[in-house]
CSV table of C-alpha atoms and ligand atoms in Angstrom, one decimal:
chain,number,residue,atom,x,y,z
A,1,MET,CA,-94.4,123.6,-164.7
A,2,ALA,CA,-96.0,127.0,-163.0
A,3,GLN,CA,-92.5,128.9,-162.6
A,4,LEU,CA,-92.2,132.5,-161.6
A,5,TRP,CA,-89.3,133.4,-163.8
A,6,GLY,CA,-88.5,132.7,-167.4
A,7,GLY,CA,-88.4,136.0,-169.2
A,8,ARG,CA,-84.9,135.8,-170.2
A,9,PHE,CA,-84.2,132.4,-170.6
A,10,THR,CA,-84.3,131.0,-174.5
A,11,LYS,CA,-84.6,127.6,-173.1
A,12,GLU,CA,-86.7,125.2,-171.1
A,13,THR,CA,-85.3,123.6,-167.6
A,14,ASP,CA,-83.9,120.6,-167.8
A,15,ARG,CA,-86.8,118.6,-165.7
A,16,MET,CA,-84.1,116.7,-163.4
A,17,VAL,CA,-82.8,120.3,-162.3
A,18,TYR,CA,-86.4,121.7,-162.0
A,19,GLU,CA,-86.8,119.1,-159.4
A,20,PHE,CA,-84.3,119.1,-157.9
A,21,ASN,CA,-84.5,122.7,-157.4
A,22,ALA,CA,-88.3,122.3,-156.2
A,23,SER,CA,-89.5,122.4,-152.3
A,24,ILE,CA,-93.4,122.4,-153.2
A,25,GLY,CA,-93.0,118.7,-151.8
A,26,PHE,CA,-92.2,120.0,-148.6
A,27,ASP,CA,-93.1,123.8,-148.3
A,28,LYS,CA,-96.8,122.8,-149.1
A,29,ARG,CA,-97.4,122.7,-145.8
A,30,LEU,CA,-96.2,126.4,-145.2
A,31,LEU,CA,-100.0,127.5,-147.4
A,32,ASP,CA,-101.5,128.6,-144.7
A,33,GLN,CA,-98.5,130.8,-143.3
A,34,ASP,CA,-98.2,132.0,-147.2
A,35,ILE,CA,-101.6,133.1,-147.7
A,36,LYS,CA,-101.9,135.0,-144.6
A,37,GLY,CA,-98.4,137.3,-145.7
A,38,SER,CA,-100.1,137.7,-148.8
A,39,MET,CA,-103.2,138.6,-147.5
A,40,ALA,CA,-101.3,141.7,-145.7
A,41,HIS,CA,-99.2,142.6,-148.2
A,42,ALA,CA,-102.0,143.2,-149.8
A,43,ASP,CA,-103.7,144.9,-147.5
A,44,MET,CA,-100.5,147.5,-147.1
A,45,LEU,CA,-100.4,147.6,-151.7
A,46,ALA,CA,-103.8,149.3,-151.0
A,47,LYS,CA,-104.0,151.6,-148.0
A,48,GLN,CA,-100.6,152.5,-149.5
A,49,GLY,CA,-102.1,153.5,-152.5
A,50,ILE,CA,-99.8,150.7,-154.8
A,51,LEU,CA,-103.0,148.7,-155.5
A,52,THR,CA,-106.8,149.7,-155.6
A,53,ALA,CA,-109.1,148.8,-152.9
A,54,GLN,CA,-110.7,146.6,-155.3
A,55,GLU,CA,-107.8,145.2,-156.8
A,56,ALA,CA,-107.0,144.1,-153.1
A,57,ALA,CA,-110.4,143.2,-152.1
A,58,SER,CA,-110.3,140.9,-154.7
A,59,ILE,CA,-106.7,139.3,-154.1
A,60,LYS,CA,-107.6,138.5,-150.4
A,61,LYS,CA,-110.9,137.3,-151.6
A,62,GLY,CA,-109.5,134.9,-153.8
A,63,LEU,CA,-106.5,133.7,-151.1
A,64,GLU,CA,-109.4,133.2,-148.7
A,65,ALA,CA,-110.8,131.2,-151.9
A,66,ILE,CA,-107.6,129.2,-152.5
A,67,LEU,CA,-107.1,128.3,-149.2
A,68,TRP,CA,-110.8,127.2,-147.7
A,69,ASP,CA,-110.9,124.9,-151.3
A,70,VAL,CA,-106.9,123.7,-150.4
A,71,GLU,CA,-108.7,122.9,-146.7
A,72,GLU,CA,-111.6,121.3,-147.9
A,73,GLY,CA,-110.2,118.7,-150.2
A,74,ARG,CA,-111.7,120.8,-153.6
A,75,LEU,CA,-108.6,121.7,-154.3
A,76,ALA,CA,-104.8,119.7,-154.7
A,77,VAL,CA,-101.3,121.8,-154.2
A,78,ASP,CA,-99.8,121.2,-158.1
A,79,LEU,CA,-96.8,119.2,-157.2
A,80,GLY,CA,-95.8,120.1,-161.0
A,81,CYS,CA,-95.2,124.4,-159.2
A,82,GLU,CA,-91.9,125.0,-158.3
A,83,ASP,CA,-93.0,126.0,-154.5
A,84,ILE,CA,-95.9,127.0,-152.4
A,85,HIS,CA,-95.4,130.6,-153.4
A,86,SER,CA,-96.1,129.4,-156.9
A,87,PHE,CA,-98.4,127.8,-156.8
A,88,VAL,CA,-100.4,130.2,-154.5
A,89,GLU,CA,-99.7,132.8,-157.5
A,90,ALA,CA,-100.2,130.7,-160.1
A,91,GLU,CA,-103.5,129.6,-158.8
A,92,LEU,CA,-104.4,133.2,-157.5
A,93,THR,CA,-104.1,134.6,-161.4
A,94,ARG,CA,-106.1,131.4,-162.9
A,95,ARG,CA,-108.9,132.7,-160.4
A,96,ILE,CA,-108.8,136.6,-160.9
A,97,GLY,CA,-106.8,137.3,-163.5
A,98,GLU,CA,-104.2,140.5,-164.1
A,99,ALA,CA,-105.4,141.5,-159.8
A,100,GLY,CA,-103.5,138.6,-158.9
A,101,LYS,CA,-100.3,139.5,-161.5
A,102,LYS,CA,-100.0,142.8,-159.2
A,103,LEU,CA,-99.6,140.8,-155.4
A,104,HIS,CA,-96.0,140.4,-156.2
A,105,THR,CA,-95.4,144.6,-156.4
A,106,GLY,CA,-93.0,145.1,-153.9
A,107,ARG,CA,-92.3,141.5,-152.5
A,108,SER,CA,-89.8,139.4,-153.2
A,109,ARG,CA,-89.8,135.2,-152.4
A,110,ASN,CA,-86.7,135.8,-150.3
A,111,ASP,CA,-88.6,138.0,-147.9
A,112,GLN,CA,-91.6,136.0,-148.6
A,113,VAL,CA,-89.9,132.5,-147.8
A,114,ALA,CA,-88.6,134.3,-144.9
A,115,LEU,CA,-91.9,135.5,-143.3
A,116,ASP,CA,-93.7,131.8,-144.1
A,117,MET,CA,-91.0,130.2,-141.8
A,118,LYS,CA,-91.1,132.8,-139.5
A,119,LEU,CA,-95.2,132.5,-139.2
A,120,TYR,CA,-94.8,128.4,-139.2
A,121,THR,CA,-92.1,128.2,-136.2
A,122,ARG,CA,-93.4,131.2,-134.1
A,123,GLU,CA,-96.7,128.4,-134.0
A,124,GLN,CA,-94.2,125.4,-133.1
A,125,VAL,CA,-92.9,127.4,-130.6
A,126,MET,CA,-96.3,127.7,-129.1
A,127,VAL,CA,-97.2,124.3,-129.8
A,128,THR,CA,-94.5,122.9,-128.1
A,129,ASP,CA,-94.6,125.5,-125.0
A,130,ARG,CA,-97.8,123.9,-124.6
A,131,LEU,CA,-97.3,120.3,-124.6
A,132,LEU,CA,-94.1,121.3,-122.4
A,133,LYS,CA,-96.8,122.4,-120.0
A,134,GLU,CA,-99.4,119.2,-120.4
A,135,LEU,CA,-96.1,117.2,-119.2
A,136,LEU,CA,-94.8,119.6,-116.2
A,137,LYS,CA,-98.9,118.8,-115.1
A,138,VAL,CA,-98.2,114.9,-115.3
A,139,ILE,CA,-94.9,115.7,-113.3
A,140,LEU,CA,-96.7,118.0,-110.8
A,141,GLU,CA,-99.6,115.1,-110.2
A,142,VAL,CA,-97.0,112.1,-109.2
A,143,MET,CA,-95.0,114.4,-107.1
A,144,GLU,CA,-98.1,115.6,-105.4
A,145,GLU,CA,-98.6,111.4,-104.7
A,146,ASN,CA,-95.5,110.6,-103.9
A,147,THR,CA,-94.4,112.7,-100.9
A,148,GLU,CA,-93.2,110.0,-98.6
A,149,THR,CA,-92.4,107.5,-101.7
A,150,TYR,CA,-88.9,106.7,-100.6
A,151,MET,CA,-86.4,105.2,-103.5
A,152,PRO,CA,-82.6,105.7,-103.4
A,153,GLY,CA,-81.1,108.5,-105.3
A,154,PHE,CA,-77.8,107.3,-107.1
A,155,THR,CA,-74.3,109.2,-108.2
A,156,HIS,CA,-72.4,107.0,-110.8
A,157,LEU,CA,-75.8,104.9,-111.3
A,158,GLN,CA,-75.0,103.7,-107.5
A,159,LYS,CA,-77.2,104.0,-104.7
A,160,ALA,CA,-76.4,107.1,-102.9
A,161,GLN,CA,-78.8,108.7,-100.8
A,162,PRO,CA,-82.5,108.2,-99.8
A,163,THR,CA,-84.7,110.6,-101.7
A,164,THR,CA,-88.0,110.6,-103.1
A,165,LEU,CA,-90.4,109.6,-106.1
A,166,ALA,CA,-91.1,113.6,-105.7
A,167,HIS,CA,-87.8,114.8,-105.5
A,168,HIS,CA,-87.0,112.8,-108.1
A,169,TYR,CA,-89.0,113.8,-110.9
A,170,GLY,CA,-89.0,117.6,-109.2
A,171,ALA,CA,-85.6,117.6,-110.9
A,172,TYR,CA,-87.1,116.7,-114.3
A,173,PHE,CA,-90.1,120.0,-113.5
A,174,GLU,CA,-87.1,122.1,-113.3
A,175,MET,CA,-85.6,121.0,-116.9
A,176,PHE,CA,-88.5,121.0,-118.6
A,177,ARG,CA,-90.0,124.5,-117.1
A,178,ARG,CA,-86.4,125.5,-118.2
A,179,ASP,CA,-87.6,124.4,-121.8
A,180,ARG,CA,-90.6,126.1,-121.3
A,181,GLN,CA,-88.8,129.3,-120.8
A,182,ARG,CA,-86.3,128.5,-124.1
A,183,MET,CA,-89.7,128.8,-125.8
A,184,THR,CA,-90.5,132.3,-124.8
A,185,ASP,CA,-86.6,133.5,-125.3
A,186,ILE,CA,-86.9,132.7,-129.0
A,187,TYR,CA,-90.5,133.9,-129.5
A,188,ARG,CA,-89.7,137.2,-127.9
A,189,ARG,CA,-86.0,137.6,-129.8
A,190,MET,CA,-87.8,136.3,-133.4
A,191,ASN,CA,-90.7,138.0,-133.3
A,192,TYR,CA,-89.6,140.7,-136.5
A,193,CYS,CA,-91.2,140.7,-139.5
A,194,PRO,CA,-89.5,140.4,-142.7
A,195,LEU,CA,-91.7,141.0,-145.1
A,196,GLY,CA,-90.8,144.5,-147.4
A,197,ALA,CA,-86.8,143.4,-147.2
A,198,GLY,CA,-87.5,142.4,-151.3
A,199,ALA,CA,-84.7,140.2,-152.5
A,200,LEU,CA,-82.4,141.7,-150.4
A,201,ALA,CA,-82.0,146.0,-150.9
A,202,GLY,CA,-86.0,147.1,-149.9
A,203,THR,CA,-88.1,148.3,-152.4
A,204,THR,CA,-88.5,151.2,-154.3
A,205,TYR,CA,-92.1,151.5,-153.0
A,206,PRO,CA,-93.3,153.1,-150.3
A,207,LEU,CA,-94.3,149.9,-148.1
A,208,ASP,CA,-95.6,150.7,-144.6
A,209,ARG,CA,-93.7,147.9,-142.9
A,210,GLU,CA,-94.9,149.0,-139.4
A,211,TYR,CA,-98.1,147.8,-141.1
A,212,THR,CA,-97.6,144.6,-142.5
A,213,ALA,CA,-95.7,143.7,-139.3
A,214,SER,CA,-98.5,144.8,-137.1
A,215,LEU,CA,-100.9,142.8,-138.8
A,216,LEU,CA,-99.4,140.0,-138.8
A,217,GLY,CA,-98.5,139.9,-134.8
A,218,PHE,CA,-95.3,140.8,-135.2
A,219,ASP,CA,-93.6,143.5,-133.0
A,220,GLY,CA,-91.7,145.3,-135.4
A,221,PRO,CA,-90.5,145.2,-138.8
A,222,ALA,CA,-86.8,143.7,-138.8
A,223,VAL,CA,-84.5,146.4,-138.9
A,224,ASN,CA,-82.0,145.6,-141.8
A,225,SER,CA,-83.6,144.2,-144.7
A,226,MET,CA,-80.4,142.4,-145.5
A,227,ASP,CA,-80.9,140.4,-142.1
A,228,ALA,CA,-84.4,139.8,-141.9
A,229,VAL,CA,-84.1,137.5,-146.4
A,230,SER,CA,-80.4,135.8,-144.5
A,231,ASP,CA,-81.0,135.0,-140.8
A,232,ARG,CA,-82.2,131.7,-139.6
A,233,ASP,CA,-80.9,131.9,-136.0
A,234,TYR,CA,-84.5,131.5,-134.9
A,235,LEU,CA,-84.4,128.2,-136.2
A,236,ILE,CA,-81.6,127.3,-135.3
A,237,GLU,CA,-82.4,128.6,-131.4
A,238,PHE,CA,-85.3,126.7,-131.4
A,239,LEU,CA,-83.7,123.4,-133.0
A,240,ALA,CA,-80.8,123.9,-130.4
A,241,ALA,CA,-84.3,124.2,-127.8
A,242,LEU,CA,-85.4,120.9,-129.2
A,243,SER,CA,-82.2,119.2,-129.2
A,244,THR,CA,-82.5,119.8,-125.5
A,245,ILE,CA,-86.2,119.1,-124.9
A,246,MET,CA,-84.9,115.6,-126.7
A,247,MET,CA,-81.8,115.1,-124.3
A,248,HIS,CA,-84.2,115.9,-120.9
A,249,LEU,CA,-86.6,113.6,-122.2
A,250,SER,CA,-83.7,111.0,-123.3
A,251,ARG,CA,-82.2,110.4,-119.7
A,252,PHE,CA,-85.9,110.6,-118.5
A,253,SER,CA,-86.2,107.5,-120.7
A,254,GLU,CA,-83.4,106.0,-119.9
A,255,GLU,CA,-84.4,105.9,-116.4
A,256,ILE,CA,-87.8,104.3,-116.9
A,257,ILE,CA,-86.3,101.7,-119.2
A,258,LEU,CA,-83.8,101.0,-116.2
A,259,TRP,CA,-87.1,101.2,-113.3
A,260,ASN,CA,-89.0,99.2,-115.4
A,261,SER,CA,-86.2,96.5,-116.6
A,262,ASN,CA,-86.6,93.0,-114.3
A,263,GLU,CA,-83.2,94.2,-111.6
A,264,TYR,CA,-85.0,97.5,-111.0
A,265,GLN,CA,-89.0,96.5,-111.1
A,266,PHE,CA,-89.5,100.3,-109.5
A,267,VAL,CA,-92.4,101.1,-112.0
A,268,GLU,CA,-95.1,99.0,-114.3
A,269,LEU,CA,-95.8,100.0,-117.9
A,270,ASP,CA,-99.5,100.6,-118.7
A,271,ASP,CA,-100.3,97.9,-121.6
A,272,ALA,CA,-101.4,100.3,-123.7
A,273,PHE,CA,-97.6,101.6,-123.8
A,274,SER,CA,-95.7,99.1,-124.1
A,275,THR,CA,-95.3,96.5,-126.5
A,276,GLY,CA,-94.7,93.0,-126.8
A,277,SER,CA,-92.0,90.2,-128.1
A,278,SER,CA,-92.8,87.9,-130.9
A,279,ILE,CA,-90.9,85.5,-129.8
A,280,MET,CA,-90.6,85.6,-126.2
A,281,PRO,CA,-93.8,85.5,-124.5
A,282,GLN,CA,-92.8,87.4,-121.0
A,283,LYS,CA,-91.6,90.5,-122.5
A,284,LYS,CA,-93.5,94.0,-121.6
A,285,ASN,CA,-90.5,95.9,-123.6
A,286,PRO,CA,-90.3,100.3,-123.0
A,287,ASP,CA,-90.7,100.6,-126.8
A,288,ILE,CA,-91.7,104.8,-126.5
A,289,ALA,CA,-88.9,105.4,-124.4
A,290,GLU,CA,-86.6,103.6,-126.5
A,291,LEU,CA,-87.7,105.4,-129.4
A,292,VAL,CA,-87.9,109.1,-127.2
A,293,ARG,CA,-84.0,108.0,-126.6
A,294,GLY,CA,-83.4,107.2,-130.1
A,295,LYS,CA,-85.0,110.0,-131.6
A,296,THR,CA,-83.3,112.2,-129.7
A,297,GLY,CA,-80.0,111.6,-132.2
A,298,ARG,CA,-81.7,112.2,-135.2
A,299,VAL,CA,-83.4,115.9,-133.8
A,300,TYR,CA,-79.6,117.0,-132.7
A,301,GLY,CA,-78.7,115.6,-136.8
A,302,ASP,CA,-81.4,118.2,-137.8
A,303,LEU,CA,-79.5,120.7,-135.4
A,304,MET,CA,-76.7,120.2,-137.2
A,305,ALA,CA,-77.7,120.0,-140.5
A,306,LEU,CA,-78.8,123.4,-140.5
A,307,LEU,CA,-76.1,124.8,-138.3
A,308,THR,CA,-73.4,123.1,-140.7
A,309,THR,CA,-75.8,124.0,-144.1
A,310,MET,CA,-75.5,128.2,-143.2
A,311,LYS,CA,-71.8,128.0,-141.3
A,312,GLY,CA,-70.2,129.1,-145.1
A,313,LEU,CA,-73.4,131.7,-147.0
A,314,PRO,CA,-72.2,134.7,-147.8
A,315,LEU,CA,-74.8,137.9,-147.4
A,316,ALA,CA,-77.6,137.1,-148.4
A,317,TYR,CA,-80.0,135.1,-149.5
A,318,ASN,CA,-78.8,131.6,-151.0
A,319,LYS,CA,-80.5,128.4,-152.6
A,320,ASP,CA,-78.7,126.5,-150.2
A,321,MET,CA,-81.1,127.9,-147.5
A,322,GLN,CA,-84.6,126.1,-148.9
A,323,GLU,CA,-82.6,123.1,-146.7
A,324,ASP,CA,-83.8,124.7,-143.6
A,325,LYS,CA,-87.6,123.3,-144.1
A,326,GLU,CA,-86.8,119.1,-144.3
A,327,VAL,CA,-84.8,118.8,-141.0
A,328,PHE,CA,-86.7,122.0,-139.3
A,329,PHE,CA,-89.8,120.0,-140.2
A,330,ASP,CA,-88.8,116.8,-138.9
A,331,ALA,CA,-87.1,117.9,-135.3
A,332,SER,CA,-90.5,119.4,-134.3
A,333,ASP,CA,-92.6,116.9,-135.8
A,334,THR,CA,-90.3,114.6,-133.8
A,335,VAL,CA,-90.5,116.3,-131.1
A,336,LYS,CA,-94.6,117.1,-130.7
A,337,ASP,CA,-94.8,113.1,-130.8
A,338,CYS,CA,-92.0,112.8,-128.5
A,339,LEU,CA,-93.6,114.7,-126.1
A,340,THR,CA,-97.4,113.4,-126.1
A,341,LEU,CA,-96.7,109.8,-126.1
A,342,PHE,CA,-93.8,110.4,-123.5
A,343,THR,CA,-97.0,112.4,-121.4
A,344,GLY,CA,-99.3,109.6,-122.2
A,345,MET,CA,-96.9,106.6,-120.7
A,346,LEU,CA,-95.8,108.7,-117.5
A,347,ARG,CA,-99.7,109.8,-116.7
A,348,THR,CA,-100.7,105.7,-117.2
A,349,MET,CA,-97.0,104.1,-115.7
A,350,ARG,CA,-98.0,103.0,-112.3
A,351,PHE,CA,-94.2,102.7,-109.5
A,352,ARG,CA,-93.9,99.4,-107.5
A,353,LYS,CA,-93.1,101.6,-103.9
A,354,ASP,CA,-92.4,98.7,-102.1
A,355,ARG,CA,-89.6,97.6,-104.6
A,356,MET,CA,-88.4,101.3,-104.2
A,357,ALA,CA,-88.1,101.5,-100.5
A,358,ALA,CA,-86.1,98.3,-100.5
A,359,SER,CA,-83.4,98.9,-103.0
A,360,ALA,CA,-82.9,102.0,-100.9
A,361,LEU,CA,-82.6,100.3,-97.9
A,362,ASN,CA,-80.5,97.2,-99.0
A,363,GLY,CA,-78.1,99.5,-100.6
A,364,PHE,CA,-77.0,101.3,-97.8
A,365,SER,CA,-78.6,105.1,-98.9
A,366,ASN,CA,-78.7,105.6,-95.8
A,367,ALA,CA,-74.7,105.0,-94.6
A,368,THR,CA,-74.3,109.0,-94.4
A,369,ASP,CA,-77.3,109.1,-92.3
A,370,ALA,CA,-75.6,106.5,-90.1
A,371,ALA,CA,-72.4,108.8,-89.9
A,372,ASP,CA,-74.7,112.1,-89.4
A,373,TYR,CA,-75.8,110.0,-86.0
A,374,LEU,CA,-72.6,109.5,-85.2
A,375,VAL,CA,-71.1,113.1,-85.4
A,376,GLY,CA,-74.7,114.0,-83.7
A,377,LYS,CA,-72.8,112.1,-80.8
A,378,GLY,CA,-69.7,114.1,-80.8
A,379,VAL,CA,-67.5,111.8,-82.8
A,380,PRO,CA,-65.3,114.5,-85.8
A,381,PHE,CA,-67.3,113.5,-89.0
A,382,ARG,CA,-64.1,111.9,-90.6
A,383,ASP,CA,-64.3,109.3,-87.8
A,384,ALA,CA,-67.8,108.7,-88.4
A,385,HIS,CA,-67.5,108.2,-92.0
A,386,GLY,CA,-64.5,105.5,-91.0
A,387,ILE,CA,-66.7,103.3,-88.8
A,388,VAL,CA,-69.7,103.6,-91.3
A,389,GLY,CA,-67.4,101.9,-93.7
A,390,ARG,CA,-66.5,99.5,-91.8
A,391,LEU,CA,-70.3,98.9,-90.8
A,392,VAL,CA,-70.8,98.5,-94.2
A,393,LEU,CA,-68.3,96.0,-94.9
A,394,TYR,CA,-69.6,93.7,-92.0
A,395,CYS,CA,-73.0,94.2,-93.2
A,396,LEU,CA,-72.2,92.8,-97.0
A,397,GLU,CA,-70.3,89.9,-95.2
A,398,LYS,CA,-73.0,89.3,-93.6
A,399,ASN,CA,-75.2,90.0,-96.7
A,400,THR,CA,-77.7,92.3,-94.9
A,401,SER,CA,-78.6,96.2,-94.0
A,402,ILE,CA,-77.5,98.6,-91.4
A,403,GLY,CA,-80.9,99.0,-89.9
A,404,ALA,CA,-81.2,95.4,-89.7
A,405,LEU,CA,-78.1,94.8,-87.2
A,406,SER,CA,-78.5,94.0,-83.9
A,407,MET,CA,-77.5,96.3,-80.7
A,408,GLU,CA,-73.9,93.5,-80.3
A,409,GLU,CA,-73.7,94.1,-83.2
A,410,LEU,CA,-73.6,97.8,-84.1
A,411,GLN,CA,-71.5,98.2,-80.3
A,412,GLY,CA,-69.1,95.8,-81.8
A,413,ILE,CA,-68.2,98.5,-84.0
A,414,SER,CA,-68.8,101.4,-82.4
A,415,ASP,CA,-69.7,101.7,-78.3
A,416,GLN,CA,-71.8,104.9,-79.7
A,417,PHE,CA,-74.3,103.3,-81.6
A,418,GLU,CA,-77.2,103.0,-79.0
A,419,GLU,CA,-81.3,102.3,-80.0
A,420,ASP,CA,-82.0,105.2,-81.5
A,421,LEU,CA,-80.0,104.2,-84.2
A,422,TYR,CA,-82.7,102.8,-85.7
A,423,GLU,CA,-85.0,105.4,-86.4
A,424,ALA,CA,-82.5,107.7,-87.7
A,425,VAL,CA,-81.6,105.3,-90.5
A,426,SER,CA,-84.8,104.3,-91.1
A,427,LEU,CA,-85.8,106.2,-94.9
A,428,LYS,CA,-88.6,108.6,-93.8
A,429,ALA,CA,-86.0,110.0,-91.0
A,430,CYS,CA,-83.4,110.1,-93.7
A,431,VAL,CA,-85.6,112.2,-95.8
A,432,GLU,CA,-87.2,114.4,-93.3
A,433,ARG,CA,-84.0,115.2,-92.2
A,434,ARG,CA,-83.2,116.5,-95.4
A,435,LEU,CA,-84.1,120.6,-94.7
A,436,THR,CA,-82.2,122.4,-96.9
A,437,ALA,CA,-83.9,124.3,-99.8
A,438,GLY,CA,-84.3,122.4,-102.4
A,439,ALA,CA,-83.9,118.5,-101.1
A,440,PRO,CA,-86.5,116.0,-100.5
A,441,GLY,CA,-87.4,117.0,-97.0
A,442,PRO,CA,-91.2,117.7,-96.5
A,443,LYS,CA,-90.9,121.5,-96.2
A,444,ALA,CA,-88.7,122.0,-98.8
A,445,MET,CA,-90.4,120.1,-100.8
A,446,ARG,CA,-93.8,121.5,-100.4
A,447,ALA,CA,-92.2,124.7,-100.7
A,448,ALA,CA,-90.9,123.6,-104.2
A,449,MET,CA,-94.7,122.2,-105.0
A,450,ASP,CA,-96.4,125.4,-103.8
A,451,GLY,CA,-94.0,127.4,-106.3
A,452,TYR,CA,-94.7,125.1,-109.3
A,453,ARG,CA,-98.5,124.8,-109.0
A,454,VAL,CA,-98.9,128.6,-109.1
A,455,TYR,CA,-96.3,128.4,-112.1
A,456,LEU,CA,-98.9,126.7,-113.8
A,457,GLU,CA,-102.0,128.6,-113.1
A,458,LYS,CA,-100.0,131.5,-113.8
A,459,GLU,CA,-97.6,130.4,-117.1
B,501,LIG,N1,-88.3,127.8,-152.3
B,501,LIG,C1,-87.3,128.5,-151.3
B,501,LIG,C2,-86.8,128.3,-150.1
B,501,LIG,O1,-87.3,127.6,-149.7
B,501,LIG,C3,-88.1,130.1,-152.1
B,501,LIG,C4,-87.4,131.8,-152.0
B,501,LIG,C5,-87.1,131.0,-153.7
B,501,LIG,N2,-85.7,132.5,-153.8
B,501,LIG,C6,-85.3,132.5,-154.7
B,501,LIG,N3,-84.3,133.5,-155.0
B,501,LIG,N4,-84.9,131.6,-155.2
B,501,LIG,O2,-85.8,128.7,-150.0
């Protein structure tokens, strides 16, 4: 049992207590961050004359070698240690002797673990951002190919008005773009270095906190040492942002599951991204979309767990905070997998444009356009609404659509209907006439997509 304390204890720790207390089983993934943080700390200690240049050089060399050896598989992390910090210090001291014991001068595991978590989170924020960008690229590709792919837009899951696939995907582009903005926000707010905060009240050594902060790419040191060791806001913000990403992925997944159903048949999933049934040979199941939808609950759970862990904690560090790691690792791993797989599924999914257009036509999604047509002929909108309502009822009785009625049938309901009605209720016309900014009309769509292209090039 390699532990960093013991002087004031007269008895061995109970084995179960030791194991319950230990975090190495999961914080071993912070090895890289722990070593980088320690190297910066050693550099600073030497610069301030607290360590000699030789001591710092030997510490840094030793730390680098440990990292290298673990990465190359020559050294296994000793799971008998309490945590990754204990492991690195014990291994360093074993390798370089006395100088290794000096590394912890002016540092506590409290500021050390806060630093490791921040370094790790910063990386995860960037990786998540990159994966979101990949997804956005695929969404934009699909948009560019489908500005004239007509489909029904829904409200209450009832066909509402015609739109295009490009427009529908554009809504998701906006959502995932906001998710990326949240990544930038979090990064900016969290990028202050806790190192040098000590256990909670700073240290008596003349540390240069500005220096370590700049060595590690922070915008500066965290201002208050108590806050520095007990702040987990950035993890909560990141988990909240991950939950929002999952909520977006889950809504998109839900639509893909519907679109892939026998009833809709709007899309066909690629064989590589779907699965079969052990008993029903006809099945091709949207398991990836379902799993993404399912894993959303788990990421929300991780957020709730950390919020709840933090809610009653007095300042400053409490061991409860060790619980931040498993939920955080679980959520960020889950979201990375979900984004990667979802993007692959989207890239390979094919659209049944005929089915989508037919669905838009036979569900009266052009009824508003028929009313607008009457308004164009001078009928007040409220009356036009009533006339088209009767028209829809007539079509329902005859099991047909507005554009398929004869001129006699149309004029039986209103003498304002003329030949040009047919063109006015075609999907192409319905969509083209929607020219407000943000609408599916070609001009508005082109403007939106031009903006998206520039955005993806720049950011
Ligand atoms: N394993 C601990 C954690 O993850 C490291 C900090 C230990 N600090 C302490 N005062 N016991 O939070």
